[in-house]
Coordinates of C-alpha atoms and ligand atoms in Angstrom, one line a residue:
Chain A
X1 CA -0.1 -0.1 0.1
X2 CA 1.3 3.4 -1.0
X3 CA -0.7 5.4 0.5
X4 CA -3.0 4.7 3.5
X5 CA -6.2 6.2 5.4
X6 CA -6.9 4.7 8.5
X7 CA -10.6 5.7 10.4
X8 CA -10.5 9.4 9.2
X9 CA -12.5 12.0 10.5
X10 CA -13.0 15.9 9.9
X11 CA -15.6 18.1 11.5
X12 CA -15.7 21.7 11.1
X13 CA -17.5 22.6 14.6
X14 CA -20.6 21.2 14.3
X15 CA -20.5 19.9 10.6
X16 CA -19.1 16.0 10.4
X17 CA -17.7 17.0 6.3
X18 CA -16.1 13.1 6.5
X19 CA -16.2 10.4 8.7
X20 CA -14.8 6.9 9.3
X21 CA -13.0 7.1 6.2
X22 CA -10.9 3.8 5.1
X23 CA -9.1 4.0 2.1
X24 CA -5.7 2.3 0.6
X25 CA -4.3 2.9 -2.7
X26 CA -1.9 0.4 -4.5
X27 CA 1.2 1.5 -6.3
X28 CA -0.1 2.5 -10.1
X29 CA -3.8 2.2 -9.0
X30 CA -5.7 4.8 -10.3
X31 CA -9.2 5.4 -8.2
X32 CA -12.0 7.4 -8.6
X33 CA -13.5 8.7 -5.4
X34 CA -17.1 10.1 -6.2
X35 CA -20.1 11.2 -4.9
X36 CA -22.7 14.5 -4.4
X37 CA -22.1 17.4 -4.3
X38 CA -21.1 18.4 -0.4
X39 CA -20.6 14.8 0.1
X40 CA -17.0 15.5 1.2
X41 CA -14.7 14.5 -1.4
X42 CA -12.7 17.8 -1.3
X43 CA -12.0 17.3 2.1
X44 CA -10.7 14.5 2.1
X45 CA -7.6 16.0 -0.7
X46 CA -7.8 18.6 2.3
X47 CA -6.5 16.8 4.9
X48 CA -4.3 13.8 3.0
X49 CA -2.4 17.1 1.7
X50 CA -1.9 18.5 5.3
X51 CA -3.9 21.9 4.8
X52 CA -6.8 20.5 7.5
X53 CA -5.2 17.8 10.5
X54 CA -7.8 15.3 10.8
X55 CA -10.3 15.3 14.1
X56 CA -9.3 11.5 14.3
X57 CA -6.9 9.0 12.3
X58 CA -4.4 8.7 10.8
X59 CA -3.0 9.0 6.9
X60 CA 0.5 6.8 6.4
X61 CA 2.9 7.0 2.8
X62 CA 5.1 4.5 2.1
X63 CA 4.4 2.6 6.1
X64 CA 5.6 7.0 7.5
X65 CA 2.8 8.6 9.4
X66 CA 2.4 12.1 7.2
X67 CA -0.7 13.2 9.2
X68 CA -1.3 16.5 9.9
X69 CA 1.7 17.0 8.5
X70 CA 2.1 20.7 7.2
X71 CA 1.6 21.0 3.2
X72 CA 4.3 22.0 1.4
X73 CA 6.6 18.6 3.4
X74 CA 4.0 16.2 2.3
X75 CA 4.2 17.5 -0.9
X76 CA 8.0 17.3 -1.0
X77 CA 7.5 13.5 0.6
X78 CA 5.4 12.5 -2.7
X79 CA 2.1 13.3 -2.6
X80 CA 0.9 16.5 -5.1
X81 CA -2.4 17.9 -6.2
X82 CA -4.5 19.7 -8.5
X83 CA -7.7 22.1 -6.7
X84 CA -11.5 22.2 -7.9
X85 CA -11.7 25.8 -8.3
X86 CA -8.1 26.1 -10.3
X87 CA -5.2 27.8 -8.6
X88 CA -3.0 28.6 -10.8
X89 CA 0.1 31.5 -10.6
X90 CA -1.9 33.7 -12.9
X91 CA 0.3 36.4 -13.7
X92 CA 3.3 34.3 -13.5
X93 CA 4.0 32.9 -17.0
X94 CA 3.6 28.9 -17.9
X95 CA 6.4 28.1 -17.6
X96 CA 6.9 29.8 -14.1
X97 CA 4.0 28.4 -13.4
X98 CA 6.5 24.9 -13.2
X99 CA 9.6 26.4 -12.4
X100 CA 7.9 27.1 -8.9
X101 CA 7.6 23.5 -8.5
X102 CA 10.8 22.5 -9.0
X103 CA 11.9 25.3 -6.1
X104 CA 12.3 23.0 -3.6
X105 CA 14.4 21.0 -5.1
X106 CA 17.3 24.1 -5.9
X107 CA 20.1 23.6 -3.9
X108 CA 21.7 27.1 -4.0
X109 CA 21.3 29.6 -1.8
X110 CA 19.8 33.0 -1.9
X111 CA 22.8 34.7 -2.2
X112 CA 24.0 32.0 -4.9
X113 CA 21.0 33.5 -6.8
X114 CA 21.6 37.0 -5.7
X115 CA 25.5 37.0 -7.1
X116 CA 24.0 34.9 -10.4
X117 CA 26.8 32.4 -9.5
X118 CA 27.8 29.3 -12.0
X119 CA 26.7 27.1 -9.7
X120 CA 23.2 29.1 -9.6
X121 CA 23.0 29.2 -13.6
X122 CA 24.0 25.8 -14.3
X123 CA 20.7 24.9 -11.8
X124 CA 18.2 27.5 -13.2
X125 CA 19.0 26.0 -17.0
X126 CA 18.5 22.8 -15.7
X127 CA 15.5 23.4 -14.1
X128 CA 14.2 25.8 -17.1
X129 CA 15.0 22.2 -19.0
X130 CA 13.0 19.6 -17.2
X131 CA 10.1 22.5 -17.3
X132 CA 9.8 22.8 -21.3
X133 CA 10.2 18.9 -21.5
X134 CA 7.4 18.7 -18.7
X135 CA 5.5 21.7 -21.2
X136 CA 6.2 19.3 -23.8
X137 CA 4.8 16.2 -22.8
X138 CA 1.5 18.2 -22.2
X139 CA 1.5 19.9 -24.8
X140 CA 1.8 23.6 -23.7
X141 CA 5.1 23.7 -24.5
X142 CA 4.3 26.3 -27.2
X143 CA 2.7 29.1 -25.0
X144 CA 5.7 29.1 -22.0
X145 CA 5.8 32.0 -22.2
X146 CA 1.9 33.1 -22.2
X147 CA 0.5 34.3 -18.6
X148 CA -1.2 30.9 -17.5
X149 CA -4.4 33.0 -16.8
X150 CA -4.4 34.1 -20.6
X151 CA -4.9 30.1 -21.5
X152 CA -8.3 28.7 -22.3
X153 CA -9.9 26.7 -20.0
X154 CA -8.9 23.2 -20.5
X155 CA -5.2 24.1 -21.2
X156 CA -4.7 26.1 -17.9
X157 CA -6.6 22.1 -16.0
X158 CA -3.8 20.6 -18.0
X159 CA -1.5 23.3 -16.6
X160 CA -2.0 22.9 -13.3
X161 CA -1.5 18.5 -13.6
X162 CA 1.5 19.7 -15.4
X163 CA 2.3 21.9 -11.9
X164 CA 1.4 19.0 -9.7
X165 CA 3.9 17.0 -11.8
X166 CA 7.0 18.8 -11.6
X167 CA 7.0 18.1 -8.1
X168 CA 8.0 14.2 -9.1
X169 CA 5.1 13.2 -7.2
X170 CA 4.1 9.4 -6.4
X171 CA 1.2 10.2 -5.8
X172 CA -1.5 12.3 -7.3
X173 CA -4.6 13.8 -6.5
X174 CA -6.5 15.5 -8.3
X175 CA -9.9 17.4 -7.4
X176 CA -12.4 16.9 -10.8
X177 CA -10.5 17.7 -13.1
X178 CA -13.3 17.4 -15.8
X179 CA -15.5 20.1 -13.9
X180 CA -17.1 22.9 -17.0
X181 CA -15.7 20.5 -19.9
X182 CA -18.1 18.7 -22.5
X183 CA -18.4 15.9 -22.9
X184 CA -15.8 15.4 -25.2
X185 CA -13.4 17.1 -23.5
X186 CA -14.1 14.8 -20.2
X187 CA -13.1 11.9 -22.0
X188 CA -9.9 13.0 -23.6
X189 CA -9.1 14.4 -20.4
X190 CA -9.7 10.9 -19.0
X191 CA -7.5 9.1 -21.5
X192 CA -4.7 12.0 -20.7
X193 CA -5.0 11.0 -16.9
X194 CA -5.0 7.3 -18.2
X195 CA -1.5 7.9 -20.4
X196 CA 0.2 10.4 -17.5
X197 CA -0.2 7.5 -15.2
X198 CA 1.5 5.4 -17.6
X199 CA 4.1 7.3 -18.3
X200 CA 5.4 8.6 -14.6
X201 CA 4.5 5.5 -12.8
X202 CA 1.9 7.3 -10.9
X203 CA -0.9 6.1 -8.4
X204 CA -4.0 8.3 -8.4
X205 CA -6.4 9.4 -7.2
X206 CA -9.3 11.1 -8.8
X207 CA -12.5 13.1 -7.7
X208 CA -15.5 13.6 -9.9
X209 CA -18.9 14.3 -9.4
X210 CA -20.4 12.6 -11.8
X211 CA -19.8 8.5 -11.7
X212 CA -20.1 8.5 -15.7
X213 CA -16.9 9.9 -16.5
X214 CA -14.5 8.0 -14.5
X215 CA -16.4 5.0 -15.4
X216 CA -14.0 3.8 -17.7
X217 CA -10.8 4.8 -16.7
X218 CA -11.1 3.9 -12.8
X219 CA -9.7 0.0 -11.5
X220 CA -11.8 1.0 -8.4
X221 CA -14.2 3.7 -7.2
X222 CA -15.1 5.0 -4.4
X223 CA -18.7 6.3 -3.8
X224 CA -19.1 9.3 -0.5
X225 CA -22.1 10.4 0.6
X226 CA -22.2 13.0 3.5
X227 CA -18.8 12.0 4.7
X228 CA -19.1 7.9 4.9
X229 CA -18.7 4.7 2.6
X230 CA -21.7 4.1 1.1
X231 CA -20.2 1.7 -1.7
X232 CA -16.3 0.7 -2.8
X233 CA -15.5 -1.6 -5.8
X234 CA -15.7 -2.4 -9.9
X235 CA -17.0 0.8 -11.4
X236 CA -19.7 -2.1 -12.9
X237 CA -20.0 -3.3 -9.0
X238 CA -20.5 0.6 -8.0
X239 CA -23.2 1.3 -10.6
X240 CA -25.2 -1.2 -9.9
X241 CA -25.1 -0.6 -6.6
X242 CA -28.8 0.3 -5.3
X243 CA -27.2 2.9 -2.3
X244 CA -25.5 4.4 -4.6
X245 CA -28.3 5.1 -7.2
X246 CA -30.5 6.2 -4.1
X247 CA -27.5 9.0 -4.0
X248 CA -27.6 9.9 -7.2
X249 CA -30.9 10.1 -7.9
X250 CA -31.6 12.1 -4.7
X251 CA -29.7 14.4 -5.9
X252 CA -31.3 14.6 -9.6
X253 CA -33.6 15.1 -8.5
X254 CA -32.9 18.2 -6.3
X255 CA -31.4 19.8 -10.1
Chain B
X1 CA 31.4 35.8 -27.3
X2 CA 27.6 37.2 -26.6
X3 CA 28.4 37.6 -23.2
X4 CA 31.2 39.5 -23.5
X5 CA 29.7 42.0 -25.9
X6 CA 26.7 42.5 -23.1
X7 CA 29.6 42.6 -20.7
X8 CA 30.7 45.1 -22.9
X9 CA 27.7 47.6 -23.3
X10 CA 26.8 47.1 -19.9
X11 CA 31.5 48.6 -19.2
X12 CA 30.6 50.9 -20.9
X13 CA 27.2 52.8 -19.7
X14 CA 29.1 52.2 -16.1
X15 CA 31.7 54.0 -17.2
X16 CA 29.8 56.8 -18.3
X17 CA 27.4 56.9 -15.3
X18 CA 30.6 57.3 -13.3
X19 CA 31.7 60.1 -15.2
X20 CA 28.1 62.5 -14.7
X21 CA 28.6 61.3 -11.3
X22 CA 32.0 62.5 -10.8
X23 CA 31.3 65.5 -12.8
X24 CA 27.9 66.6 -10.7
X25 CA 29.8 65.8 -7.1
X26 CA 32.3 68.6 -7.8
X27 CA 35.0 66.2 -8.3
X28 CA 36.0 67.0 -11.6
X29 CA 36.1 70.4 -10.4
X30 CA 39.8 70.2 -9.4
X31 CA 40.9 67.6 -11.7
X32 CA 39.6 69.9 -15.0
X33 CA 38.0 72.6 -13.8
X34 CA 33.8 72.0 -14.2
X35 CA 32.2 72.9 -11.6
X36 CA 30.0 70.2 -9.8
X37 CA 26.4 70.8 -9.8
X38 CA 24.1 73.2 -7.5
X39 CA 24.2 71.4 -4.0
X40 CA 20.5 72.1 -4.1
X41 CA 19.8 69.9 -7.4
X42 CA 22.6 67.0 -5.8
X43 CA 20.3 67.3 -2.4
X44 CA 17.2 66.6 -4.1
X45 CA 18.9 63.3 -6.6
X46 CA 20.5 62.6 -3.2
X47 CA 16.4 62.4 -2.0
X48 CA 15.4 60.8 -4.7
X49 CA 18.5 57.9 -4.4
X50 CA 17.3 57.3 -1.2
X51 CA 13.8 57.1 -1.8
X52 CA 14.3 54.8 -4.4
X53 CA 16.0 52.5 -2.1
X54 CA 13.1 52.4 0.2
X55 CA 10.6 52.4 -1.9
X56 CA 12.1 48.8 -4.3
X57 CA 12.7 47.8 -0.6
X58 CA 9.1 47.9 0.4
X59 CA 7.8 46.8 -2.7
X60 CA 10.2 43.4 -2.2
X61 CA 7.7 42.6 0.5
X62 CA 4.2 44.5 -0.4
X63 CA 4.6 43.9 -4.0
X64 CA 6.4 41.3 -5.1
X65 CA 5.8 38.9 -1.9
X66 CA 2.0 39.4 -2.0
X67 CA 2.3 40.5 2.1
X68 CA 1.5 43.9 3.8
X69 CA 4.7 45.7 5.5
X70 CA 3.2 48.9 7.0
X71 CA 6.9 49.1 9.8
X72 CA 9.2 51.0 6.9
X73 CA 9.9 53.9 9.1
X74 CA 10.6 51.7 12.1
X75 CA 13.4 49.7 10.3
X76 CA 14.4 53.4 9.2
X77 CA 14.7 55.0 12.2
X78 CA 16.7 51.7 13.5
X79 CA 19.2 51.9 10.8
X80 CA 19.1 56.3 11.2
X81 CA 20.4 55.9 15.1
X82 CA 22.4 53.1 15.0
X83 CA 24.5 54.6 11.7
X84 CA 24.0 57.8 13.8
X85 CA 26.3 56.4 16.9
X86 CA 28.4 55.0 14.9
X87 CA 29.5 57.8 13.1
X88 CA 29.6 60.5 15.6
X89 CA 32.9 61.1 17.1
X90 CA 33.5 61.3 20.5
X91 CA 33.5 65.0 20.9
X92 CA 30.1 65.3 18.9
X93 CA 28.3 62.4 21.2
X94 CA 30.0 64.8 24.4
X95 CA 28.4 67.9 22.6
X96 CA 24.8 66.2 22.1
X97 CA 24.4 64.1 25.2
X98 CA 24.1 66.7 27.8
X99 CA 21.3 65.9 30.2
X100 CA 21.3 62.3 30.2
X101 CA 25.3 60.9 28.8
X102 CA 25.3 58.2 26.5
X103 CA 26.2 54.8 28.0
X104 CA 29.6 53.4 27.7
X105 CA 31.0 51.6 25.1
X106 CA 29.1 53.4 22.9
X107 CA 30.6 57.2 23.8
X108 CA 33.8 56.6 22.4
X109 CA 33.2 53.8 19.2
X110 CA 33.5 55.5 16.7
X111 CA 33.4 53.1 13.2
X112 CA 34.3 54.1 9.4
X113 CA 31.0 54.9 7.3
X114 CA 30.3 52.0 5.4
X115 CA 30.9 49.1 8.3
X116 CA 28.3 51.4 10.3
X117 CA 26.3 51.3 7.6
X118 CA 26.2 47.4 7.0
X119 CA 25.6 47.0 10.2
X120 CA 22.8 49.5 10.1
X121 CA 21.1 47.2 7.5
X122 CA 22.1 44.0 10.2
X123 CA 20.7 45.6 13.1
X124 CA 16.9 46.4 10.7
X125 CA 17.0 43.1 9.1
X126 CA 17.8 41.4 13.3
X127 CA 14.3 42.9 14.1
X128 CA 12.8 42.2 11.5
X129 CA 13.0 38.5 12.4
X130 CA 11.6 39.8 15.5
X131 CA 8.4 41.0 14.6
X132 CA 8.2 38.6 11.7
X133 CA 9.4 35.4 13.3
X134 CA 5.6 35.8 15.2
X135 CA 3.7 37.7 12.6
X136 CA 4.2 35.5 9.2
X137 CA 4.0 31.8 11.4
X138 CA 0.6 33.2 12.1
X139 CA -1.9 32.6 8.9
X140 CA -4.1 35.7 7.4
X141 CA -2.1 38.8 7.3
X142 CA -1.2 39.8 11.0
X143 CA 1.9 41.0 9.5
X144 CA 0.2 44.8 8.6
X145 CA -0.9 44.6 12.2
X146 CA 2.4 43.8 13.7
X147 CA 4.7 45.9 11.8
X148 CA 2.5 48.9 11.9
X149 CA 2.6 48.9 16.3
X150 CA 6.2 47.2 16.3
X151 CA 7.3 50.6 14.2
X152 CA 5.5 52.8 17.1
X153 CA 7.1 50.6 19.3
X154 CA 10.3 51.3 18.2
X155 CA 10.1 55.0 17.9
X156 CA 8.7 55.3 21.4
X157 CA 11.2 53.4 22.9
X158 CA 14.5 56.0 21.4
X159 CA 11.9 59.0 22.4
X160 CA 12.8 57.7 26.2
X161 CA 15.7 55.5 26.0
X162 CA 17.8 58.7 26.8
X163 CA 21.3 57.4 27.7
X164 CA 21.1 55.6 24.1
X165 CA 19.3 57.8 21.9
X166 CA 19.0 61.1 23.4
X167 CA 15.3 60.8 23.6
X168 CA 12.9 63.8 22.1
X169 CA 16.4 65.9 21.7
X170 CA 17.3 63.8 19.1
X171 CA 21.0 63.7 17.7
X172 CA 22.8 66.5 16.0
X173 CA 25.9 66.5 14.2
X174 CA 26.0 63.6 12.5
X175 CA 29.0 63.1 9.6
X176 CA 27.8 64.1 5.7
X177 CA 29.5 61.9 4.4
X178 CA 27.0 60.5 2.4
X179 CA 27.6 62.3 -1.1
X180 CA 26.3 61.1 -4.6
X181 CA 28.6 57.9 -4.5
X182 CA 27.2 56.5 -1.8
X183 CA 23.0 57.4 -2.1
X184 CA 23.2 56.4 -6.1
X185 CA 26.1 53.6 -5.2
X186 CA 23.7 51.9 -2.7
X187 CA 19.9 53.2 -5.1
X188 CA 22.3 51.1 -8.5
X189 CA 23.3 48.0 -5.2
X190 CA 20.0 47.5 -3.9
X191 CA 18.4 47.8 -8.0
X192 CA 20.9 45.2 -9.4
X193 CA 20.3 43.0 -6.2
X194 CA 16.7 42.8 -5.8
X195 CA 16.5 42.5 -9.5
X196 CA 18.7 39.1 -9.4
X197 CA 16.6 38.0 -6.3
X198 CA 12.9 38.5 -7.9
X199 CA 14.0 37.0 -11.8
X200 CA 15.5 33.8 -9.6
X201 CA 13.8 30.9 -8.6
X202 CA 14.0 32.6 -4.8
X203 CA 12.1 35.4 -7.0
X204 CA 9.5 33.0 -8.3
X205 CA 8.2 31.6 -5.0
X206 CA 7.6 35.1 -3.4
X207 CA 5.4 36.1 -6.6
X208 CA 4.2 32.1 -6.4
X209 CA 3.0 33.2 -2.6
X210 CA 1.5 36.5 -3.6
X211 CA -0.6 34.6 -6.1
X212 CA -2.2 32.3 -4.6
X213 CA -0.4 30.8 -1.0
X214 CA -2.3 27.6 -0.7
X215 CA -1.0 26.8 -4.2
X216 CA 2.1 27.8 -3.3
X217 CA 2.3 25.5 -0.7
X218 CA 1.1 22.7 -2.0
X219 CA 3.5 23.0 -4.9
X220 CA 6.1 22.2 -1.7
X221 CA 7.3 26.1 -1.2
X222 CA 7.9 26.7 2.4
X223 CA 5.3 30.2 3.3
X224 CA 7.4 31.2 6.3
X225 CA 10.8 30.7 5.1
X226 CA 10.4 33.0 2.4
X227 CA 7.9 35.4 3.7
X228 CA 10.6 36.0 6.3
X229 CA 13.2 36.0 3.8
X230 CA 11.8 38.9 1.6
X231 CA 11.2 40.5 5.1
X232 CA 14.7 40.4 6.2
X233 CA 16.0 41.4 2.8
X234 CA 13.3 44.6 2.7
X235 CA 13.8 45.3 6.4
X236 CA 18.2 45.7 5.6
X237 CA 17.7 47.8 3.2
X238 CA 15.7 49.8 5.0
X239 CA 18.0 50.4 7.4
X240 CA 20.7 51.5 5.0
X241 CA 18.0 54.0 4.0
X242 CA 18.0 54.8 7.4
X243 CA 21.4 55.2 7.4
X244 CA 22.0 57.3 4.6
X245 CA 18.9 60.0 5.6
X246 CA 20.9 60.5 8.9
X247 CA 24.6 61.2 7.5
X248 CA 22.4 63.0 4.3
X249 CA 20.4 65.3 7.3
X250 CA 22.8 65.5 10.0
X251 CA 20.2 65.7 12.3
X252 CA 18.1 63.1 13.5
X253 CA 15.0 62.7 15.8
X254 CA 11.8 60.4 16.5
X255 CA 9.3 62.9 15.3
X256 CA 11.1 62.1 11.5
X257 CA 9.9 58.2 12.1
X258 CA 6.4 59.1 12.6
X259 CA 3.5 56.9 10.3
X260 CA 3.8 59.6 7.7
X261 CA 6.8 58.3 6.6
X262 CA 5.9 54.9 5.8
X263 CA 3.3 56.0 4.4
X264 CA 5.2 58.2 1.9
X265 CA 7.4 55.2 0.8
X266 CA 3.9 53.2 0.5
X267 CA 2.4 56.0 -1.4
X268 CA 5.9 55.2 -4.0
X269 CA 5.3 51.5 -4.4
X270 CA 2.0 51.6 -5.1
X271 CA 1.7 54.8 -7.8
X272 CA 5.0 53.4 -8.9
X273 CA 3.1 49.1 -9.6
X274 CA 3.8 47.2 -6.8
X275 CA 5.4 44.1 -8.3
X276 CA 7.9 46.4 -10.5
X277 CA 11.8 47.6 -9.9
X278 CA 11.4 49.9 -12.9
X279 CA 7.9 51.6 -11.6
X280 CA 9.3 52.2 -7.9
X281 CA 12.6 53.8 -9.3
X282 CA 10.4 56.3 -11.9
X283 CA 7.9 56.5 -8.8
X284 CA 10.2 57.7 -5.7
X285 CA 12.1 60.0 -8.5
X286 CA 8.8 61.5 -9.2
X287 CA 7.2 61.6 -5.6
X288 CA 10.5 63.1 -4.6
X289 CA 10.5 66.2 -6.7
X290 CA 7.2 66.2 -6.4
X291 CA 7.3 66.8 -2.5
X292 CA 10.0 69.4 -2.9
X293 CA 7.8 71.6 -5.9
X294 CA 4.7 71.3 -3.7
X295 CA 6.8 72.8 -0.4
X296 CA 5.2 76.1 -1.6
X297 CA 1.4 75.2 -0.2
X298 CA 3.3 75.2 3.4
X299 CA 5.2 78.6 3.0
X300 CA 3.6 81.8 3.6
X301 CA 3.3 83.7 0.9
X302 CA 2.7 87.6 0.1
X303 CA 1.7 88.9 -3.0
X304 CA 2.0 92.7 -2.6
X305 CA -1.1 93.7 0.4
X306 CA -2.5 90.0 -0.3
X307 CA -1.0 87.5 2.5
X308 CA -1.3 83.5 2.0
X309 CA -0.8 81.6 4.8
X310 CA 0.8 78.4 4.2
X311 CA -0.6 74.9 5.3
X312 CA 1.8 72.7 7.2
X313 CA 0.9 69.3 6.5
X314 CA -0.6 69.9 3.0
X315 CA 1.5 68.0 0.9
X316 CA 1.3 64.7 3.2
X317 CA -3.1 65.5 2.6
X318 CA -2.0 66.2 -1.3
X319 CA -0.3 62.9 -1.2
X320 CA -2.9 61.1 0.5
X321 CA -5.6 62.0 -2.3
X322 CA -2.9 61.0 -4.7
X323 CA -2.8 57.9 -3.3
X324 CA -6.7 57.2 -3.0
X325 CA -7.0 58.3 -6.2
X326 CA -4.5 56.1 -7.7
X327 CA -5.8 53.3 -5.5
X328 CA -9.9 53.6 -7.2
X329 CA -8.7 55.0 -10.7
X330 CA -5.4 53.7 -11.6
X331 CA -4.6 50.4 -9.3
X332 CA -2.1 49.1 -11.4
X333 CA -0.1 52.4 -10.8
X334 CA 2.3 53.2 -13.6
X335 CA 3.9 50.1 -14.4
X336 CA 1.4 47.6 -12.6
X337 CA 4.3 44.6 -12.3
X338 CA 5.4 45.1 -15.9
X339 CA 9.4 46.1 -15.9
X340 CA 10.6 49.0 -17.8
X341 CA 13.3 47.5 -20.9
X342 CA 15.2 48.1 -23.8
X343 CA 13.1 46.6 -25.9
X344 CA 9.7 48.4 -24.6
X345 CA 11.3 51.3 -24.8
X346 CA 11.6 50.3 -28.5
X347 CA 8.3 49.4 -28.8
X348 CA 6.7 52.3 -27.7
X349 CA 9.2 54.6 -29.5
X350 CA 8.0 52.7 -32.5
X351 CA 4.3 53.5 -32.0
X352 CA 4.5 56.8 -31.2
X353 CA 6.6 57.6 -34.3
X354 CA 4.3 55.9 -36.1
X355 CA 1.2 57.7 -34.7
X356 CA 3.1 60.9 -35.6
X357 CA 3.1 59.6 -39.5
X358 CA -0.5 58.8 -39.5
X359 CA -1.0 62.0 -38.1
X360 CA 0.8 63.6 -41.1
X361 CA -0.3 62.1 -43.4
X362 CA -3.9 63.1 -42.4
X363 CA -3.3 66.4 -42.1
X364 CA -1.3 66.6 -45.4
Ligands
LIG1 N1 -13.2 25.2 6.1 C1 -14.5 24.7 6.0 N2 -14.9 24.6 7.3 C2 -16.4 24.4 7.4 N3 -17.0 23.7 6.2 C3 -16.4 23.2 5.7 C4 -15.0 22.8 5.4 N4 -14.2 23.0 3.9 C5 -15.4 21.8 3.8 N5 -16.5 22.1 4.7 C6 -18.1 21.6 4.4 O1 -17.8 20.0 4.6 C7 -18.5 19.4 4.0 C8 -17.7 18.9 2.4 O2 -17.2 19.9 1.2 P1 -16.4 19.1 0.6 O3 -15.8 18.3 1.0 O4 -16.0 20.1 -0.7 O5 -17.2 18.6 -0.7 P2 -17.2 18.0 -1.7 O6 -15.9 18.2 -2.4 O7 -17.3 16.8 -1.3 O8 -18.3 18.8 -2.7 C9 -19.4 20.9 3.3 O9 -20.5 21.1 3.5 C10 -18.4 22.2 3.2 O10 -19.7 22.7 3.4
LIG2 MG1 -15.0 19.8 -3.9

């Protein structure tokens, strides 16, 4: 097990956002985390990545306890994420967005940077080459110098994924990457996610609130409703589960 | 090869600049018989350069890192008093400290100007850690409140620690070491240092914090470390700026370092553009000149039989209004977060020429 969540509970005041969550990801797996709006999916990500310390429970990465660690340290241990509402550094260029993710590995000190020493310039050149390579792999190399905020929506989503990849994660958490896309775009994005999973040898946990989107690519799906897991299994099993159908029908009737 | 050509250009620019400074400073008078500039002009240029240092350094925290510091005057005061106490001669100190004598090691201690100025920066830097470590650890914007309070505390301590600072009487007879070489030298050094820093990986880390703190942290950026680093460097230069100011004015007292001083620097930063180094340089120069010209509104004028009374403090009112207008109507300031570049200037010039040509064609 590369990532393990045990008995997680997250309480916001009187609101129990997530309760008794157990989750285990095997190396190389692509797992879908689905559930209606407000089910607690994003909260699960926020607790795993250290934005919130859980009220109860533990999270381990490759056997090491990372519960309640600072988010930047968790990223350095090997968990990267994207955000449901895109959080790019909009006024920075596309390549700079990727370069920020490489900063924590920088060996040169601040004096090297100020004096532009040989050591620093070599590292900077290395970082730029690496960032360009990553951008090329997500087809964004041609817009490397444009402001990130000026990209079309779909490209922004891909840049967010690229930026997360640049931290060299073992586990990648994607929060509704297909939100706001039409069915054709969603299918393309899912293919892209499968591709990077294989190329980078990643383990992926993918949040989606439409079941249909993740059906095709997830090996396993976990369904969350009102903060608790109501079903778990292969896409086929989950889609036939009456509790899942009920949870989703309930939402659709409201909508 | 390319690099050496760039260097050649830089060396030529530096030589020309050095020649102009030497001339303006009056260094060529003895040598070649060319008189320097009038002391009034030189004084304003000195102020422009010092204000450039102050605006650039405040911009690092407020413009590039997206934190809100309001403590510049406090760090300047620390730098000014450190420089004054370290450079004044024992005799000059004895003349000033006639009410309460200066404490012993400081009374006899006199250092050359350069080490004093560096120490002034370091003292301000160390105090920035004292404020920054608690204030920057907390999430949210506590830095504004903490630095505002800190600057006022520093001022009150200076006002009351008479055996070190001479209290409200202030210090007089600070050696007037500063000339154009010092002030312009500091401004150039500060600019180059911040330019390299900002364009480096550290600068990208600062900007990522400004753009989106949560995302920056999720990409592995240590928020606390980088905010503190920016704040330290910023305060260091505020201390140096204070030291230069002390030597330029030769007298300092606690009242000078009240909040309006910070406000004035903040105005320069906002007017020039939060996150633009060249914007800060330009607006520091403009604001300094305006401050000089607007002196007339605070002086009393006699037009024949009519007397127009001057209003003390009116300049600050004008500048406050300017700031409000800029923030409301032109929030990006002169430069936004862009930089002035040779390439950009060329484009501007080309557009200008084209416009003139079009006008010429349409009128003929
Ligand atoms: N920081 C917070 N403070 C209070 N309540 C929160 C916070 N974050 C999430 N919640 C609440 O937790 C519940 C789950 O939210 P979320 O995890 O965003 O759901 P999902 O991502 O599945 O749509 C919601 O009721 C939401 O309002
Ligand atoms: Mg969500």
